């Protein structure tokens, strides 16, 4: 299938599909006219790539994980992929911990702002100035 068809079937723009190829995540064959042609399996591969991007992985990390799908019976590939996935999981855990700290700091500010707004709303009525 050509790039337009893959785009339609996968819901991913042709520009993204070309990017996936540039990054080595997706392959195509070329016609004599230079048009890209993809196998039917490309739809599933693009879906997997999208899932990995949606999970926050970079194209570099995805490129290290995909060989496990491509060569499932190679122990060396499985080991390298496992290491990459664990590194990515550690990165995500650190990001989550940072987000939790940031949320807690924001909660402190929200409580302080809430007290301040309450004080402002219950403060003394303004005194009218003589004209």
PDB file of C-alpha atoms in Angstrom:
ATOM      1  CA  UNK A   1       0.000   0.000   0.000  1.00  0.00           C
ATOM      2  CA  UNK A   2       1.133   3.547  -0.596  1.00  0.00           C
ATOM      3  CA  UNK A   3       1.712   6.165   2.089  1.00  0.00           C
ATOM      4  CA  UNK A   4      -1.751   7.731   1.704  1.00  0.00           C
ATOM      5  CA  UNK A   5      -3.432   4.385   2.275  1.00  0.00           C
ATOM      6  CA  UNK A   6      -1.255   3.631   5.316  1.00  0.00           C
ATOM      7  CA  UNK A   7      -2.048   7.088   6.643  1.00  0.00           C
ATOM      8  CA  UNK A   8      -5.771   6.491   6.240  1.00  0.00           C
ATOM      9  CA  UNK A   9      -5.684   2.991   7.743  1.00  0.00           C
ATOM     10  CA  UNK A  10      -3.452   3.940  10.682  1.00  0.00           C
ATOM     11  CA  UNK A  11      -4.781   7.431  11.385  1.00  0.00           C
ATOM     12  CA  UNK A  12      -1.231   8.809  11.254  1.00  0.00           C
ATOM     13  CA  UNK A  13      -0.269  11.648   8.916  1.00  0.00           C
ATOM     14  CA  UNK A  14       1.999  10.986   5.939  1.00  0.00           C
ATOM     15  CA  UNK A  15       4.469  13.443   7.460  1.00  0.00           C
ATOM     16  CA  UNK A  16       4.664  11.339  10.647  1.00  0.00           C
ATOM     17  CA  UNK A  17       5.074   8.167   8.611  1.00  0.00           C
ATOM     18  CA  UNK A  18       8.015   9.730   6.746  1.00  0.00           C
ATOM     19  CA  UNK A  19       9.485  10.758  10.120  1.00  0.00           C
ATOM     20  CA  UNK A  20       9.136   7.187  11.391  1.00  0.00           C
ATOM     21  CA  UNK A  21      11.108   6.021   8.369  1.00  0.00           C
ATOM     22  CA  UNK A  22      13.803   8.666   8.894  1.00  0.00           C
ATOM     23  CA  UNK A  23      14.182   7.431  12.477  1.00  0.00           C
ATOM     24  CA  UNK A  24      14.408   3.777  11.389  1.00  0.00           C
ATOM     25  CA  UNK A  25      11.121   2.818  13.049  1.00  0.00           C
ATOM     26  CA  UNK A  26       9.294   1.898   9.852  1.00  0.00           C
ATOM     27  CA  UNK A  27      10.480   0.597   6.495  1.00  0.00           C
ATOM     28  CA  UNK A  28       9.076   0.708   2.996  1.00  0.00           C
ATOM     29  CA  UNK A  29      10.087  -0.387  -0.425  1.00  0.00           C
ATOM     30  CA  UNK A  30      10.240   2.087  -3.300  1.00  0.00           C
ATOM     31  CA  UNK A  31       8.670   1.865  -6.707  1.00  0.00           C
ATOM     32  CA  UNK A  32      10.649   2.823  -9.802  1.00  0.00           C
ATOM     33  CA  UNK A  33       8.975   6.234  -9.519  1.00  0.00           C
ATOM     34  CA  UNK A  34      10.241   6.553  -5.945  1.00  0.00           C
ATOM     35  CA  UNK A  35       6.869   6.082  -4.249  1.00  0.00           C
ATOM     36  CA  UNK A  36       6.850   4.383  -0.873  1.00  0.00           C
ATOM     37  CA  UNK A  37       5.087   1.044  -0.585  1.00  0.00           C
ATOM     38  CA  UNK A  38       4.273  -0.604   2.750  1.00  0.00           C
ATOM     39  CA  UNK A  39       3.210  -4.106   3.684  1.00  0.00           C
ATOM     40  CA  UNK A  40      -0.102  -4.760   5.427  1.00  0.00           C
ATOM     41  CA  UNK A  41       1.871  -5.406   8.641  1.00  0.00           C
ATOM     42  CA  UNK A  42       2.874  -1.725   8.641  1.00  0.00           C
ATOM     43  CA  UNK A  43      -0.564  -0.797  10.015  1.00  0.00           C
ATOM     44  CA  UNK A  44       0.092  -2.822  13.179  1.00  0.00           C
ATOM     45  CA  UNK A  45       3.639  -1.512  13.448  1.00  0.00           C
ATOM     46  CA  UNK A  46       2.468   2.100  13.189  1.00  0.00           C
ATOM     47  CA  UNK A  47      -0.119   1.387  15.886  1.00  0.00           C
ATOM     48  CA  UNK A  48       2.626   0.046  18.168  1.00  0.00           C
ATOM     49  CA  UNK A  49       4.861   3.037  17.410  1.00  0.00           C
ATOM     50  CA  UNK A  50       1.976   5.399  18.278  1.00  0.00           C
ATOM     51  CA  UNK A  51       1.385   3.569  21.570  1.00  0.00           C
ATOM     52  CA  UNK A  52       5.040   3.916  22.486  1.00  0.00           C
ATOM     53  CA  UNK A  53       5.079   7.623  21.578  1.00  0.00           C
ATOM     54  CA  UNK A  54       1.859   8.128  23.553  1.00  0.00           C
ATOM     55  CA  UNK A  55       3.564   6.487  26.541  1.00  0.00           C
ATOM     56  CA  UNK A  56       6.170   9.250  26.374  1.00  0.00           C
ATOM     57  CA  UNK A  57       8.989   7.374  24.706  1.00  0.00           C
ATOM     58  CA  UNK A  58      11.315   9.170  22.314  1.00  0.00           C
ATOM     59  CA  UNK A  59      12.019   7.871  18.829  1.00  0.00           C
ATOM     60  CA  UNK A  60      15.525   6.935  20.029  1.00  0.00           C
ATOM     61  CA  UNK A  61      14.101   4.730  22.795  1.00  0.00           C
ATOM     62  CA  UNK A  62      11.470   3.261  20.485  1.00  0.00           C
ATOM     63  CA  UNK A  63      14.234   2.328  18.045  1.00  0.00           C
ATOM     64  CA  UNK A  64      15.936   0.348  20.816  1.00  0.00           C
ATOM     65  CA  UNK A  65      12.717  -1.437  21.786  1.00  0.00           C
ATOM     66  CA  UNK A  66      11.394  -2.414  18.347  1.00  0.00           C
ATOM     67  CA  UNK A  67      14.098  -5.002  17.568  1.00  0.00           C
ATOM     68  CA  UNK A  68      12.519  -7.171  20.259  1.00  0.00           C
ATOM     69  CA  UNK A  69       9.389  -7.272  18.105  1.00  0.00           C
ATOM     70  CA  UNK A  70      11.344  -7.784  14.895  1.00  0.00           C
ATOM     71  CA  UNK A  71      13.680 -10.516  16.218  1.00  0.00           C
ATOM     72  CA  UNK A  72      11.783 -12.119  19.115  1.00  0.00           C
ATOM     73  CA  UNK A  73      13.973 -15.232  19.341  1.00  0.00           C
ATOM     74  CA  UNK A  74      17.334 -13.475  19.752  1.00  0.00           C
ATOM     75  CA  UNK A  75      18.462 -13.496  23.400  1.00  0.00           C
ATOM     76  CA  UNK A  76      20.942 -10.634  22.883  1.00  0.00           C
ATOM     77  CA  UNK A  77      18.214  -8.467  21.372  1.00  0.00           C
ATOM     78  CA  UNK A  78      15.859  -9.422  24.200  1.00  0.00           C
ATOM     79  CA  UNK A  79      18.479  -8.471  26.802  1.00  0.00           C
ATOM     80  CA  UNK A  80      19.263  -5.127  25.133  1.00  0.00           C
ATOM     81  CA  UNK A  81      15.570  -4.350  24.847  1.00  0.00           C
ATOM     82  CA  UNK A  82      14.962  -5.275  28.474  1.00  0.00           C
ATOM     83  CA  UNK A  83      17.742  -2.921  29.558  1.00  0.00           C
ATOM     84  CA  UNK A  84      16.304  -0.118  27.423  1.00  0.00           C
ATOM     85  CA  UNK A  85      12.802  -0.688  28.796  1.00  0.00           C
ATOM     86  CA  UNK A  86      14.034  -0.688  32.401  1.00  0.00           C
ATOM     87  CA  UNK A  87      15.970   2.531  31.769  1.00  0.00           C
ATOM     88  CA  UNK A  88      12.814   4.084  30.319  1.00  0.00           C
ATOM     89  CA  UNK A  89      10.737   2.875  33.268  1.00  0.00           C
ATOM     90  CA  UNK A  90      13.252   4.451  35.673  1.00  0.00           C
ATOM     91  CA  UNK A  91      13.034   7.719  33.705  1.00  0.00           C
ATOM     92  CA  UNK A  92       9.236   7.653  33.942  1.00  0.00           C
ATOM     93  CA  UNK A  93       9.384   6.900  37.684  1.00  0.00           C
ATOM     94  CA  UNK A  94      11.697   9.894  38.193  1.00  0.00           C
ATOM     95  CA  UNK A  95       9.360  12.107  36.172  1.00  0.00           C
ATOM     96  CA  UNK A  96       6.392  10.942  38.258  1.00  0.00           C
ATOM     97  CA  UNK A  97       8.277  11.675  41.492  1.00  0.00           C
ATOM     98  CA  UNK A  98       9.126  15.154  40.202  1.00  0.00           C
ATOM     99  CA  UNK A  99       5.499  15.783  39.229  1.00  0.00           C
ATOM    100  CA  UNK A 100       4.340  14.691  42.692  1.00  0.00           C
ATOM    101  CA  UNK A 101       6.802  17.116  44.322  1.00  0.00           C
ATOM    102  CA  UNK A 102       5.628  19.889  42.028  1.00  0.00           C
ATOM    103  CA  UNK A 103       1.981  19.132  42.823  1.00  0.00           C
ATOM    104  CA  UNK A 104       2.722  19.218  46.559  1.00  0.00           C
ATOM    105  CA  UNK A 105       4.427  22.615  46.203  1.00  0.00           C
ATOM    106  CA  UNK A 106       1.446  23.861  44.250  1.00  0.00           C
ATOM    107  CA  UNK A 107      -0.901  22.548  46.973  1.00  0.00           C
ATOM    108  CA  UNK A 108       0.997  24.666  49.525  1.00  0.00           C
ATOM    109  CA  UNK A 109       0.515  27.738  47.359  1.00  0.00           C
ATOM    110  CA  UNK A 110      -3.155  26.942  46.810  1.00  0.00           C
ATOM    111  CA  UNK A 111      -3.741  26.662  50.579  1.00  0.00           C
ATOM    112  CA  UNK A 112      -1.921  29.956  51.199  1.00  0.00           C
ATOM    113  CA  UNK A 113      -3.923  31.648  48.454  1.00  0.00           C
ATOM    114  CA  UNK A 114      -7.172  30.255  49.843  1.00  0.00           C
ATOM    115  CA  UNK A 115      -6.376  31.643  53.311  1.00  0.00           C
ATOM    116  CA  UNK A 116      -5.418  34.996  51.816  1.00  0.00           C
ATOM    117  CA  UNK A 117      -8.632  35.210  49.792  1.00  0.00           C
ATOM    118  CA  UNK A 118     -10.659  34.314  52.881  1.00  0.00           C
ATOM    119  CA  UNK A 119      -8.938  37.060  54.878  1.00  0.00           C
ATOM    120  CA  UNK A 120      -9.594  39.567  52.114  1.00  0.00           C
ATOM    121  CA  UNK A 121     -13.272  38.679  51.867  1.00  0.00           C
ATOM    122  CA  UNK A 122     -13.869  38.880  55.646  1.00  0.00           C
ATOM    123  CA  UNK A 123     -11.727  41.949  56.296  1.00  0.00           C
ATOM    124  CA  UNK A 124     -13.186  45.265  57.502  1.00  0.00           C
ATOM    125  CA  UNK A 125     -15.468  47.166  55.191  1.00  0.00           C
ATOM    126  CA  UNK A 126     -13.751  50.020  53.403  1.00  0.00           C
ATOM    127  CA  UNK A 127     -14.158  53.391  55.077  1.00  0.00           C
ATOM    128  CA  UNK A 128     -15.826  55.992  52.929  1.00  0.00           C
ATOM    129  CA  UNK A 129     -13.624  58.994  52.278  1.00  0.00           C
ATOM    130  CA  UNK A 130     -15.239  62.430  52.711  1.00  0.00           C
ATOM    131  CA  UNK A 131     -15.628  64.329  49.495  1.00  0.00           C
TER     132      UNK A 131
END
